[in-house]
PDB file of C-alpha atoms in Angstrom:
ATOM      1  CA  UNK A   1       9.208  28.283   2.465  1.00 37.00           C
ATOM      2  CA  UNK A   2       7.865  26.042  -0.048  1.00 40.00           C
ATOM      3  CA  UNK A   3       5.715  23.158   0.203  1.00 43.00           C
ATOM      4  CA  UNK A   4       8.271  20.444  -0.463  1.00 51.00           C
ATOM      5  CA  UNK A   5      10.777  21.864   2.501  1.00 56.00           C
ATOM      6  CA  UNK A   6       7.963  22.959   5.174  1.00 54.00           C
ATOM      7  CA  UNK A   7       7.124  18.806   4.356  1.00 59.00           C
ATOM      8  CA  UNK A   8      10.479  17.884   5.113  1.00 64.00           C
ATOM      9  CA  UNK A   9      10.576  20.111   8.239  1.00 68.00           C
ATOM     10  CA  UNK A  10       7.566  18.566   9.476  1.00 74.00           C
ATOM     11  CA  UNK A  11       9.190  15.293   9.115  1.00 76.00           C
ATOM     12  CA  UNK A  12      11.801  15.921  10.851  1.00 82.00           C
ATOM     13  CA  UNK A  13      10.460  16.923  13.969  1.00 85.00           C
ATOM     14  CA  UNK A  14       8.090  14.154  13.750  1.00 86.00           C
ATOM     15  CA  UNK A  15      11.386  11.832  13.777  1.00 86.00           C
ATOM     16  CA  UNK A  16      12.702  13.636  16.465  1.00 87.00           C
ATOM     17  CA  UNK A  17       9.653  13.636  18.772  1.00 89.00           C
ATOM     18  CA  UNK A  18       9.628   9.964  17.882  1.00 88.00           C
ATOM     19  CA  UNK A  19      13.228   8.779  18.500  1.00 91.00           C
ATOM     20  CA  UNK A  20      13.106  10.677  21.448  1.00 90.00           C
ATOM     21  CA  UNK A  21       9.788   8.811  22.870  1.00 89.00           C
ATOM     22  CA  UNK A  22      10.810   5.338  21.901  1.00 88.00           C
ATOM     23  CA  UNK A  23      14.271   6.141  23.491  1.00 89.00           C
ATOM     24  CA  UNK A  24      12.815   7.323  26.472  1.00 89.00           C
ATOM     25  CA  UNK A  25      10.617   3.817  27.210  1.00 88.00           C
ATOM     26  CA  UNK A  26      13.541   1.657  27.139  1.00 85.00           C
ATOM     27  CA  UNK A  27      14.838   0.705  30.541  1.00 82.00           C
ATOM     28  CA  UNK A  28      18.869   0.696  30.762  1.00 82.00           C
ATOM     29  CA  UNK A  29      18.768  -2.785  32.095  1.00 77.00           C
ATOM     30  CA  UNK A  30      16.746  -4.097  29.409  1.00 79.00           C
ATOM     31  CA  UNK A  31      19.860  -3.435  27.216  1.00 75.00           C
ATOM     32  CA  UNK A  32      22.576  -4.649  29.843  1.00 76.00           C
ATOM     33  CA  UNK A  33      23.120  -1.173  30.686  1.00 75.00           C
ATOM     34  CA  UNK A  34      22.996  -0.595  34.516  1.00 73.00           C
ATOM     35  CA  UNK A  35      19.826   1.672  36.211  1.00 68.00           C
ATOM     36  CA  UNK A  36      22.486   4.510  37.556  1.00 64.00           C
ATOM     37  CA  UNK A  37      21.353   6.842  40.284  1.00 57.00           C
ATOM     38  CA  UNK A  38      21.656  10.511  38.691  1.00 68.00           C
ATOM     39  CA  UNK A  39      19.130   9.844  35.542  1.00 66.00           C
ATOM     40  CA  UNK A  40      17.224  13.002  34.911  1.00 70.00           C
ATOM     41  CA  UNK A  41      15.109  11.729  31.865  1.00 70.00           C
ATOM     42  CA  UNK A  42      13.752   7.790  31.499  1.00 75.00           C
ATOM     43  CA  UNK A  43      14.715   5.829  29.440  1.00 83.00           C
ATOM     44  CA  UNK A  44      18.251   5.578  27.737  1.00 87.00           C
ATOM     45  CA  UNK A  45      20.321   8.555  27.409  1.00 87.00           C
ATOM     46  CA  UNK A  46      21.362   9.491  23.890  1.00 90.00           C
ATOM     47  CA  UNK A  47      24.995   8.893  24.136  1.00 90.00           C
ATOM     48  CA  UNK A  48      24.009   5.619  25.176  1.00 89.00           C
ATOM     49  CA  UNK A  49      21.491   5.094  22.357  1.00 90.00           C
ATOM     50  CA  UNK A  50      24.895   5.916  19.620  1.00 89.00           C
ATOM     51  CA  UNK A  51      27.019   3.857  21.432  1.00 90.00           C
ATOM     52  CA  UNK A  52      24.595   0.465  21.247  1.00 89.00           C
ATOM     53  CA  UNK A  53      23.415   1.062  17.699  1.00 87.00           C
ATOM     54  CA  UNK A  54      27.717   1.952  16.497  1.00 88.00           C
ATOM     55  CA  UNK A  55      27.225   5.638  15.520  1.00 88.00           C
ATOM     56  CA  UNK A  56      28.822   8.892  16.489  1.00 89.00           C
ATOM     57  CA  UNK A  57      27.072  10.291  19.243  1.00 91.00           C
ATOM     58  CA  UNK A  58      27.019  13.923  17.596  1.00 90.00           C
ATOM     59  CA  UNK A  59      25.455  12.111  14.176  1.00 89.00           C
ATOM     60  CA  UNK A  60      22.512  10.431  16.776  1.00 90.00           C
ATOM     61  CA  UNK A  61      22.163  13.663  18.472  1.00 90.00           C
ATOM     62  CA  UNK A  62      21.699  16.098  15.678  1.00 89.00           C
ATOM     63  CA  UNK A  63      19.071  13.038  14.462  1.00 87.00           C
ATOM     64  CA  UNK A  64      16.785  13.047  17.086  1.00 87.00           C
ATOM     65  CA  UNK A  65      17.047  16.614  16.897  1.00 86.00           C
ATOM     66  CA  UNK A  66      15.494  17.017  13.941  1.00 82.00           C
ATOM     67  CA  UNK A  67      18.771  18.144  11.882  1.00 83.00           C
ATOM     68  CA  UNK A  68      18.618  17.706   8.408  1.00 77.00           C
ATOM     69  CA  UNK A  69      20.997  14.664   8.026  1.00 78.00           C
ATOM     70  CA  UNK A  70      20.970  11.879   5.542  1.00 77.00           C
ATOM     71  CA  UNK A  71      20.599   8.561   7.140  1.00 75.00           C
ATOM     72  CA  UNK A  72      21.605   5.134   5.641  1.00 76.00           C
ATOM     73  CA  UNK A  73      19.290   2.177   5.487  1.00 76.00           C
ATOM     74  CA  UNK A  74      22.250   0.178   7.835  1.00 78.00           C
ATOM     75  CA  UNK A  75      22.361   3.077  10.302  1.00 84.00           C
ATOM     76  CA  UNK A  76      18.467   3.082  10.885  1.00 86.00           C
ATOM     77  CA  UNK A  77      18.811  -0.539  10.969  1.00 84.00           C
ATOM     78  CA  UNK A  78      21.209  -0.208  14.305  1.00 87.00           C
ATOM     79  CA  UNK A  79      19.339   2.257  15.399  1.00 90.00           C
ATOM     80  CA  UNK A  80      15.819   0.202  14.852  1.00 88.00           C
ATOM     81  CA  UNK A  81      17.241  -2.693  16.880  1.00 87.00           C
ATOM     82  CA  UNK A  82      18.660  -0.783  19.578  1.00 89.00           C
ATOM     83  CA  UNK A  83      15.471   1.292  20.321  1.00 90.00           C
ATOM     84  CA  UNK A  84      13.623  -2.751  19.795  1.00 88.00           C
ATOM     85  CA  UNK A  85      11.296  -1.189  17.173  1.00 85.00           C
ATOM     86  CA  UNK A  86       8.585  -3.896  15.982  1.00 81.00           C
ATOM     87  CA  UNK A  87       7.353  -3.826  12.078  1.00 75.00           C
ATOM     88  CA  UNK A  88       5.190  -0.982  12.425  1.00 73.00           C
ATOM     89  CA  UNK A  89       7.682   1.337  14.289  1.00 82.00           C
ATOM     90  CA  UNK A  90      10.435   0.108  11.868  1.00 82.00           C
ATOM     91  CA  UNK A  91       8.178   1.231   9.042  1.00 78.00           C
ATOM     92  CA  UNK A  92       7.076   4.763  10.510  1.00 82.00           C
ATOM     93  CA  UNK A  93      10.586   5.651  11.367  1.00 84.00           C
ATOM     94  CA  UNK A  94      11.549   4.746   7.614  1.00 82.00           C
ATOM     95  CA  UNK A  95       9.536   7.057   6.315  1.00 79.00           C
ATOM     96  CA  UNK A  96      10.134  10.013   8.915  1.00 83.00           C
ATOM     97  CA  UNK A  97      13.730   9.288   7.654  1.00 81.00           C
ATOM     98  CA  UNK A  98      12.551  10.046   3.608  1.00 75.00           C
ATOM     99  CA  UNK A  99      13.340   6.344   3.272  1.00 70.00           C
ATOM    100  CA  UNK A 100      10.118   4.928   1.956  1.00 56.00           C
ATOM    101  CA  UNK A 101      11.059   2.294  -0.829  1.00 49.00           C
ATOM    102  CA  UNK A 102      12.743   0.704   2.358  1.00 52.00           C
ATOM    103  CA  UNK A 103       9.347   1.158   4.548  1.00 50.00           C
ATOM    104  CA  UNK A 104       7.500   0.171   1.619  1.00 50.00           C
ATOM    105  CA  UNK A 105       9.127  -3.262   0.092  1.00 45.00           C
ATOM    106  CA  UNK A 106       7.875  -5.004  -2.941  1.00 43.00           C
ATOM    107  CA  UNK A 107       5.916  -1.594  -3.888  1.00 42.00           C
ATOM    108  CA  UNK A 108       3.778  -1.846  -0.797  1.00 42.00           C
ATOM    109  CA  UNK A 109       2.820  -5.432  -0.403  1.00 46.00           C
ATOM    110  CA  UNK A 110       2.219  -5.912   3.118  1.00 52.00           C
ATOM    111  CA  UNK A 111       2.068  -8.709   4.683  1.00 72.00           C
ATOM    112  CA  UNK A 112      -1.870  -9.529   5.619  1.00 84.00           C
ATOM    113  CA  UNK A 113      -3.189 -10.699   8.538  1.00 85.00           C
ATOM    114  CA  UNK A 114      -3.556 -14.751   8.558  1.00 88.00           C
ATOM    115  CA  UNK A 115      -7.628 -13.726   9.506  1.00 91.00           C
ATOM    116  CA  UNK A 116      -7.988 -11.579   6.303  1.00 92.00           C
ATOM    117  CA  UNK A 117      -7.381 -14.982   4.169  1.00 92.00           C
ATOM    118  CA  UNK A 118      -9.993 -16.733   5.888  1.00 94.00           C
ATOM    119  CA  UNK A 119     -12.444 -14.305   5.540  1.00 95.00           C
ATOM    120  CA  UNK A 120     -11.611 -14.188   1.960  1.00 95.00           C
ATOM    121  CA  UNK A 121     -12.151 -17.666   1.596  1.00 94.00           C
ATOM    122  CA  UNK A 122     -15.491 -17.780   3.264  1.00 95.00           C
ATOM    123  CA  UNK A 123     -16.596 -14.897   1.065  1.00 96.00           C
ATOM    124  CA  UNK A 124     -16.143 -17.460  -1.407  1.00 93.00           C
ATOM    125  CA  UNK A 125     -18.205 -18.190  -4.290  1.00 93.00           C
ATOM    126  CA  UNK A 126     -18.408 -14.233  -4.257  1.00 95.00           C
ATOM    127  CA  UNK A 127     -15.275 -12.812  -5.578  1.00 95.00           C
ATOM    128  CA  UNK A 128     -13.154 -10.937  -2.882  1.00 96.00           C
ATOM    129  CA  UNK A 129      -9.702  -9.313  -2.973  1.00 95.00           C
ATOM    130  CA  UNK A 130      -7.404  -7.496  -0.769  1.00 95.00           C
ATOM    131  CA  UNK A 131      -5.915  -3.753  -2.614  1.00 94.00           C
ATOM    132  CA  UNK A 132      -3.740  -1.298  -0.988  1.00 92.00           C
ATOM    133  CA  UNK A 133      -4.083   2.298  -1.574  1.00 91.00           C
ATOM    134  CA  UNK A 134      -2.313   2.048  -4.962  1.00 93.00           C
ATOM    135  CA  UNK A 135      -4.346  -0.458  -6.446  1.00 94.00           C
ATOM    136  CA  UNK A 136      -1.918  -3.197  -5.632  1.00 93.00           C
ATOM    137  CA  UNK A 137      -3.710  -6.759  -5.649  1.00 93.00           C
ATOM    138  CA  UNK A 138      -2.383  -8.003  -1.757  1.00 93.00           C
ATOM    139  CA  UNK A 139      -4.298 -11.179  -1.795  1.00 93.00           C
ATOM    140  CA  UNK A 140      -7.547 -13.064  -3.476  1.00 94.00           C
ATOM    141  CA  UNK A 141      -9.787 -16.101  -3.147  1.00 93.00           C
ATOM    142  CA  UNK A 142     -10.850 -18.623  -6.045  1.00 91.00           C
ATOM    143  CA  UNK A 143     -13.799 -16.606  -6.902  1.00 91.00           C
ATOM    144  CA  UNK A 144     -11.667 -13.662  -7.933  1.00 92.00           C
ATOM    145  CA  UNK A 145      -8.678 -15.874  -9.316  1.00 89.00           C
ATOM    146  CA  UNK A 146     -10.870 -17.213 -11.734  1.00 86.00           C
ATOM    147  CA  UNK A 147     -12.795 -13.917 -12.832  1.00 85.00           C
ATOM    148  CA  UNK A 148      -9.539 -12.184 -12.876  1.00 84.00           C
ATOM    149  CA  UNK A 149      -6.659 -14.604 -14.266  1.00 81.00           C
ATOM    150  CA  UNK A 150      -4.883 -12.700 -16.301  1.00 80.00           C
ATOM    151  CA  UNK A 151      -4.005 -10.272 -13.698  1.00 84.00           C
ATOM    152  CA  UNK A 152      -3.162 -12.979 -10.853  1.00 84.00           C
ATOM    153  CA  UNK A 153      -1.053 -14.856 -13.414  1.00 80.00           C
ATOM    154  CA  UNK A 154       1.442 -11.821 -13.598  1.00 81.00           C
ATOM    155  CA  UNK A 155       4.231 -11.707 -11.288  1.00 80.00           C
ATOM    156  CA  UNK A 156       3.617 -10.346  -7.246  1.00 80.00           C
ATOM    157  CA  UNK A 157       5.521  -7.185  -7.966  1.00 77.00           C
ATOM    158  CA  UNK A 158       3.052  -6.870 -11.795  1.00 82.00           C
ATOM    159  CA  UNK A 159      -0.133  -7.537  -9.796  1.00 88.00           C
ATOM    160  CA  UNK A 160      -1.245  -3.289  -9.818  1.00 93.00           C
ATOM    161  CA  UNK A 161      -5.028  -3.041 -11.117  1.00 92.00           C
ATOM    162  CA  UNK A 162      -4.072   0.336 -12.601  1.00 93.00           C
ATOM    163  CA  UNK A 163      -1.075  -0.549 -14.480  1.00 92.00           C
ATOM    164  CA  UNK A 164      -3.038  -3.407 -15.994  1.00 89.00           C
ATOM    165  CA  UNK A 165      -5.978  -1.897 -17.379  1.00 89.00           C
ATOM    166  CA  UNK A 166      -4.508   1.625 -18.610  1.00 91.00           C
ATOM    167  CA  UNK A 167      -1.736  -0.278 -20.454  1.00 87.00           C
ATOM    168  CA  UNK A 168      -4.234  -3.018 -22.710  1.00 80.00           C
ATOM    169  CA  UNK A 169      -5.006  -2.138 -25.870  1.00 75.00           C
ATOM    170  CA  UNK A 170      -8.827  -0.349 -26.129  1.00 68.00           C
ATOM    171  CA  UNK A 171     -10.471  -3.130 -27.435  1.00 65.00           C
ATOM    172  CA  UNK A 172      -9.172  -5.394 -24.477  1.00 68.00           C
ATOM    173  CA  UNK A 173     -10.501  -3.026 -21.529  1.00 68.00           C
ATOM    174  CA  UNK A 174     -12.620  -5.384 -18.898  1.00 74.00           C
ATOM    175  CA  UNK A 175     -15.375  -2.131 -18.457  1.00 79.00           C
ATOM    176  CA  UNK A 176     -18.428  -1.758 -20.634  1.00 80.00           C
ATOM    177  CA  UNK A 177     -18.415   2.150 -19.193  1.00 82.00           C
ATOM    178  CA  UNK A 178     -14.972   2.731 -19.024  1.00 83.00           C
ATOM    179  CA  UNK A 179     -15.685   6.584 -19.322  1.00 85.00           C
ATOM    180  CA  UNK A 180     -17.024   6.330 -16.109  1.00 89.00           C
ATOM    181  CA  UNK A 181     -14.742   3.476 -14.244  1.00 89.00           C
ATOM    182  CA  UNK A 182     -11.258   5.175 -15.078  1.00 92.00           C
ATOM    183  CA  UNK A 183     -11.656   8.535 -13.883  1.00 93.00           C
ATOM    184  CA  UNK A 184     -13.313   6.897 -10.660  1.00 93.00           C
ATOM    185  CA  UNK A 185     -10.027   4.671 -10.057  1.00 93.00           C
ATOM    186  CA  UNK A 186      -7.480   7.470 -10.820  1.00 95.00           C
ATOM    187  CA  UNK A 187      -9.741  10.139  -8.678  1.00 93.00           C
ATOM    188  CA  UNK A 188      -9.633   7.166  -5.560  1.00 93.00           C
ATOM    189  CA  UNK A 189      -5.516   6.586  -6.494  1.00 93.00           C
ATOM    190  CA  UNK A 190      -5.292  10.458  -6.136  1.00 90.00           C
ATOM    191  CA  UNK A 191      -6.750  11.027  -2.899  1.00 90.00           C
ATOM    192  CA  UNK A 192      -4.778   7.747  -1.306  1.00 88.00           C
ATOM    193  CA  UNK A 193      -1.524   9.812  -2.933  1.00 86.00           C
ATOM    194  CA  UNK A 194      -2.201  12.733  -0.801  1.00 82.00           C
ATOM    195  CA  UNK A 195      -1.171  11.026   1.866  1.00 80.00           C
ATOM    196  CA  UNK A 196       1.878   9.691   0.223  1.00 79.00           C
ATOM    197  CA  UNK A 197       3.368  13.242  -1.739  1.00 74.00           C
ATOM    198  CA  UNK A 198       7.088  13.388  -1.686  1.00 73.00           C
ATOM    199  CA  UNK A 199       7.659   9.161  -1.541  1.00 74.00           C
ATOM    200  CA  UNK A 200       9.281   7.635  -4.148  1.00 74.00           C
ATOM    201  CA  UNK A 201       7.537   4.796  -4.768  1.00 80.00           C
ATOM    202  CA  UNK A 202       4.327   6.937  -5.529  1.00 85.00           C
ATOM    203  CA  UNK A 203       5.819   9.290  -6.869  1.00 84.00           C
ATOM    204  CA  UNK A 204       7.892   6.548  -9.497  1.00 85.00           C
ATOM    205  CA  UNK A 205       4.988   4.648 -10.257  1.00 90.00           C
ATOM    206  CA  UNK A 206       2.583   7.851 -11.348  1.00 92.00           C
ATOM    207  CA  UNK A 207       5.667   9.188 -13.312  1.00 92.00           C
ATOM    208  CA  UNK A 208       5.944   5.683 -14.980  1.00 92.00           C
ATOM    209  CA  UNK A 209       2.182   5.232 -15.630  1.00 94.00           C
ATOM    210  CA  UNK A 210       1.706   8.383 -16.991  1.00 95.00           C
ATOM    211  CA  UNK A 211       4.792   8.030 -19.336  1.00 94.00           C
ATOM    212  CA  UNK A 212       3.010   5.193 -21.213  1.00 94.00           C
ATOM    213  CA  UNK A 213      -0.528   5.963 -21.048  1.00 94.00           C
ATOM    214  CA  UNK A 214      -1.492   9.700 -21.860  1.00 95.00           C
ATOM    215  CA  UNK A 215      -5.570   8.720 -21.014  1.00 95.00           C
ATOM    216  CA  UNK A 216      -3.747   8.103 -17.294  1.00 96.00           C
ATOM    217  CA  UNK A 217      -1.972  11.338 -17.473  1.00 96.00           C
ATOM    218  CA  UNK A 218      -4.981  13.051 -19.088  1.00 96.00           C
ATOM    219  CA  UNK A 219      -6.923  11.893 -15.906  1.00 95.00           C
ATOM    220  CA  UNK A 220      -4.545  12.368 -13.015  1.00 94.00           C
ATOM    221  CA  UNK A 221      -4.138  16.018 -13.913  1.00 92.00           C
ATOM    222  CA  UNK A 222      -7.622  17.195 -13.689  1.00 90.00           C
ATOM    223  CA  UNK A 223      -6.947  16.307  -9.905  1.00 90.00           C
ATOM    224  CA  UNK A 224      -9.738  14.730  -9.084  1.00 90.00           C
ATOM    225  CA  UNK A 225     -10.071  13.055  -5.794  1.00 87.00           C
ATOM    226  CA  UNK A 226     -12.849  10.533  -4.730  1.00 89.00           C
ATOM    227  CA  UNK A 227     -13.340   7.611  -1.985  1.00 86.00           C
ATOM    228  CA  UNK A 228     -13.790   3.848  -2.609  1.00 86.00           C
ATOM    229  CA  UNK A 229     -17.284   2.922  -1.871  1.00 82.00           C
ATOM    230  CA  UNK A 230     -19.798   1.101  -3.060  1.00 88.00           C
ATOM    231  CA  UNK A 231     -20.533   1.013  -6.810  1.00 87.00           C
ATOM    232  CA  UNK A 232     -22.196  -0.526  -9.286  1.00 90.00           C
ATOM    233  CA  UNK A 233     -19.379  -2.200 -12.004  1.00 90.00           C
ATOM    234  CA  UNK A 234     -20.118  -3.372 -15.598  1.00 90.00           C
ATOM    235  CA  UNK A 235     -17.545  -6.070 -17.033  1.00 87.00           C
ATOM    236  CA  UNK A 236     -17.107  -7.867 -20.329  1.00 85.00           C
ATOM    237  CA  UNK A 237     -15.532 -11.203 -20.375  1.00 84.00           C
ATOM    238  CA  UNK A 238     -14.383 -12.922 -23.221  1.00 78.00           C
ATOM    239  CA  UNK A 239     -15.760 -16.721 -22.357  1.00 82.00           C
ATOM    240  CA  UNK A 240     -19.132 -15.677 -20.898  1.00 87.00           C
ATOM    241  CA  UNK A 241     -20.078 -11.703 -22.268  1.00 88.00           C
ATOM    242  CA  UNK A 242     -21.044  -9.393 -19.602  1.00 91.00           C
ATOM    243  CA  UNK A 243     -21.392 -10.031 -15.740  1.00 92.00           C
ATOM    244  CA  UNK A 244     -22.662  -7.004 -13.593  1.00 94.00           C
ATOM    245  CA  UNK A 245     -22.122  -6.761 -10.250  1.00 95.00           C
ATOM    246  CA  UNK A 246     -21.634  -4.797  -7.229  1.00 94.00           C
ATOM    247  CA  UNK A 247     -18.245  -3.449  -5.665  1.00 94.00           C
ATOM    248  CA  UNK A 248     -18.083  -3.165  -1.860  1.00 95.00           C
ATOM    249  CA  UNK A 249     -15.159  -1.651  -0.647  1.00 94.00           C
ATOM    250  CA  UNK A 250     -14.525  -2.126   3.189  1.00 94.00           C
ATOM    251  CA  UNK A 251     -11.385  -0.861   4.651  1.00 92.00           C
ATOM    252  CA  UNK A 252      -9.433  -3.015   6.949  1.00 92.00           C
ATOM    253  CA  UNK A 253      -7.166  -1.898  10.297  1.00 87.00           C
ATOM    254  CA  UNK A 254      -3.901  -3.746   9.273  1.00 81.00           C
ATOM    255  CA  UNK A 255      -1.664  -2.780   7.124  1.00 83.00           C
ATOM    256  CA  UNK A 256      -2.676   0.950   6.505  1.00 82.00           C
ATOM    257  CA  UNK A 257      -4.618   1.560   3.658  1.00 88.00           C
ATOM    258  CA  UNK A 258      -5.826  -1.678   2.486  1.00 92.00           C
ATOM    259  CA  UNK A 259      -9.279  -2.656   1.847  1.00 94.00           C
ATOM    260  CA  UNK A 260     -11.468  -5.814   1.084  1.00 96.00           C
ATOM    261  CA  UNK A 261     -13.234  -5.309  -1.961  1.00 96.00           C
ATOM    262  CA  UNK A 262     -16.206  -7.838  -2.856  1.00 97.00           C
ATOM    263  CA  UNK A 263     -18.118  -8.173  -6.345  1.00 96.00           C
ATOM    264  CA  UNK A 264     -21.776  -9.430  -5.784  1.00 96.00           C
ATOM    265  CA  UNK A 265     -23.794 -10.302  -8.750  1.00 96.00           C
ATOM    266  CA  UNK A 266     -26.588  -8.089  -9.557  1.00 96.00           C
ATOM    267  CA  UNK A 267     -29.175 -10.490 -11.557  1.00 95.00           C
ATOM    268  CA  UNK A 268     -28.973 -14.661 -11.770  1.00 95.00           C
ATOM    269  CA  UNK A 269     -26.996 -14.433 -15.679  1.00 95.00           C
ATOM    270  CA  UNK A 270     -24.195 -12.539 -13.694  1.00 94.00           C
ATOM    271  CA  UNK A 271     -24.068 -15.176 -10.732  1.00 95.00           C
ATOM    272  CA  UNK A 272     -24.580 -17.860 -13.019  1.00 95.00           C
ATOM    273  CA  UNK A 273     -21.907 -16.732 -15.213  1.00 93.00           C
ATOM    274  CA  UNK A 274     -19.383 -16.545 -12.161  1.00 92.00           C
ATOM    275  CA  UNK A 275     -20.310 -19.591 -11.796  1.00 92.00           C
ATOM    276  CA  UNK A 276     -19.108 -20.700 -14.495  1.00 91.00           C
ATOM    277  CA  UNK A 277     -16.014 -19.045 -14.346  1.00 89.00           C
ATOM    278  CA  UNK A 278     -14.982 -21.007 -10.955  1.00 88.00           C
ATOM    279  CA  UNK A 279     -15.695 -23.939 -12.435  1.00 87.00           C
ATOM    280  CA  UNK A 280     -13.553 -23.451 -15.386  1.00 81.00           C
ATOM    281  CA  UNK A 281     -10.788 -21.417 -13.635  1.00 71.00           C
ATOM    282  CA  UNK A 282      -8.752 -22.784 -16.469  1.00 68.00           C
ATOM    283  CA  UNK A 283     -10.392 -20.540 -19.291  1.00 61.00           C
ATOM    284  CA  UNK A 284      -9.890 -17.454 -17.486  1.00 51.00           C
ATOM    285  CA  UNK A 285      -5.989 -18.548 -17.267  1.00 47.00           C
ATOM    286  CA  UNK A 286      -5.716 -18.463 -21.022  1.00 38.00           C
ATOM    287  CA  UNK A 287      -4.007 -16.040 -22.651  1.00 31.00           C
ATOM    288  CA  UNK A 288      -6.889 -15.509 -24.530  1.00 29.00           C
ATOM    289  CA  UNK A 289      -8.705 -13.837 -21.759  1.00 38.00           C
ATOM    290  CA  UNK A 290      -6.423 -12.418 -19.811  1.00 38.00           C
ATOM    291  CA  UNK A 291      -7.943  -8.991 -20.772  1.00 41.00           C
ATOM    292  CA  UNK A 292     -10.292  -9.406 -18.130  1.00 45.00           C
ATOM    293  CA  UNK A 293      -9.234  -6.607 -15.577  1.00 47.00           C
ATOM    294  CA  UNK A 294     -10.863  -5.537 -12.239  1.00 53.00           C
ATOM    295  CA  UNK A 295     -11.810  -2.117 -10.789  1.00 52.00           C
TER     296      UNK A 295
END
């Protein structure tokens, strides 16, 4: 058996074992259904199960047991509403399904916790961001916006740290030891993929990246895996030269995968320059410096 089918075996009983335990919490007259007096299992029966979500009750059964089926993103819709699956569930049974540009819209922007943008904003005048595992930039505070314009100007779905800074020019790159910074971002983006082998909207945007940068490709097949962390992080910016500071990366609970990463200045020229920077958010707008990239 090779990898790729023992992982879509695995799946597949996972989806079963999970259809099976969300069916088996509902109560029948939660869904107008009456209790009946001859119910061997809790919960709904199966049958019932295809008949509230509209699909054959042989398709539903060979589902939840673990039959390798296709399923259609309007069929796991009905069958999502039936079982009363919240975001989460919604999500998991997605990807049990191999449906994961559905569980994962907008390339895995998820939607943040209203808490997470108040802490950013207290973090404030340190700059603080939000990243998912694949370097996606989730959600900043004015600190960060004005340090790292040219990447919050792009559009939501263009906002990937990654993409940005292995696709500027050499002379443009944000990091005064890039030799050092690159392999440490592609080594963290392959351990996060690990977790994500087979989906394709990993898959797609590794394939993409490495079809227009070889120095990505070069990197991401030594294999290479590391952790985010603390580390120290040398920039170059365009209005106000080089700023050094500290990265702190803190993972959060909700969504999976993110973490709140926070630059603190290691000397007073690299606050002061920040500084600076906030108070002229406008220069770090410009064109001109939207080179400036984080790690």
């Amino acid at each position: 058996m090779t990898t790729g089918t023992g992982t879509r075996h695995t799946r597949r009983d996972e989806l079963a074992a999970f259809l099976r335990s969300r069916r088996e919490r509902i109560r029948p007259e939660e869904v107008g259904l009456p209790p009946g007096l001859r119910r061997r299992t809790p919960g709904l029966r199966r049958e019932e199960v295809a008949q509230l979500a509209g699909v054959g009750v042989t398709w539903y059964t060979w589902l939840e047991q673990g039959r390798p089926i296709n399923a259609s993103v309007q069929v796991l819709d009905a069958i999502a509403r039936t079982l009363r699956l919240d975001a989460a569930e919604r999500e998991h049974l997605y990807r049990l399904a191999d449906l994961p540009e559905i569980a994962d819209p907008g390339g895995g922007r998820d939607a943040l916790d209203a808490e997470v943008h108040v802490i950013l904003r207290h973090l404030d005048p340190l700059p603080a961001s939000v990243y998912n595992g694949r370097y996606d930039l989730l959600a900043w505070n004015t600190s960060y916006g004005a340090l790292f314009g040219g990447l919050i100007g792009q559009p939501p779905r263009d906002r990937n740290v990654l993409w940005r800074v292995f696709t500027l020019p050499d002379c443009c790159c944000p990091f005064v030891n890039k030799d050092e910074e690159l392999p440490q971002m592609v080594a963290t983006l392959r351990a996060a993929f690990g977790r994500h082998v087979g989906e394709p909207a990993w898959t797609g945007f590794v394939t993409r990246l490495s079809a227009v940068s070889p120095e990505f490709a070069r990197m991401w097949a030594t294999h290479d895996v590391a952790r985010p962390g603390t580390r120290m992080k040398l920039f170059k910016h365009s209005s106000v030269g080089l700023i050094r500071v500290t990265s702190t990366s803190m993972a959060l609970p909700a969504p999976p995968e993110t973490r709140v990463v926070v630059y603190t200045p290691m000397d007073d020229e690299s606050r002061q320059r920040l500084e600076w920077l906030r108070a002229h958010p406008e220069t770090a707008r410009c064109p001109l410096h939207a080179e400036t990239v984080p790690g």
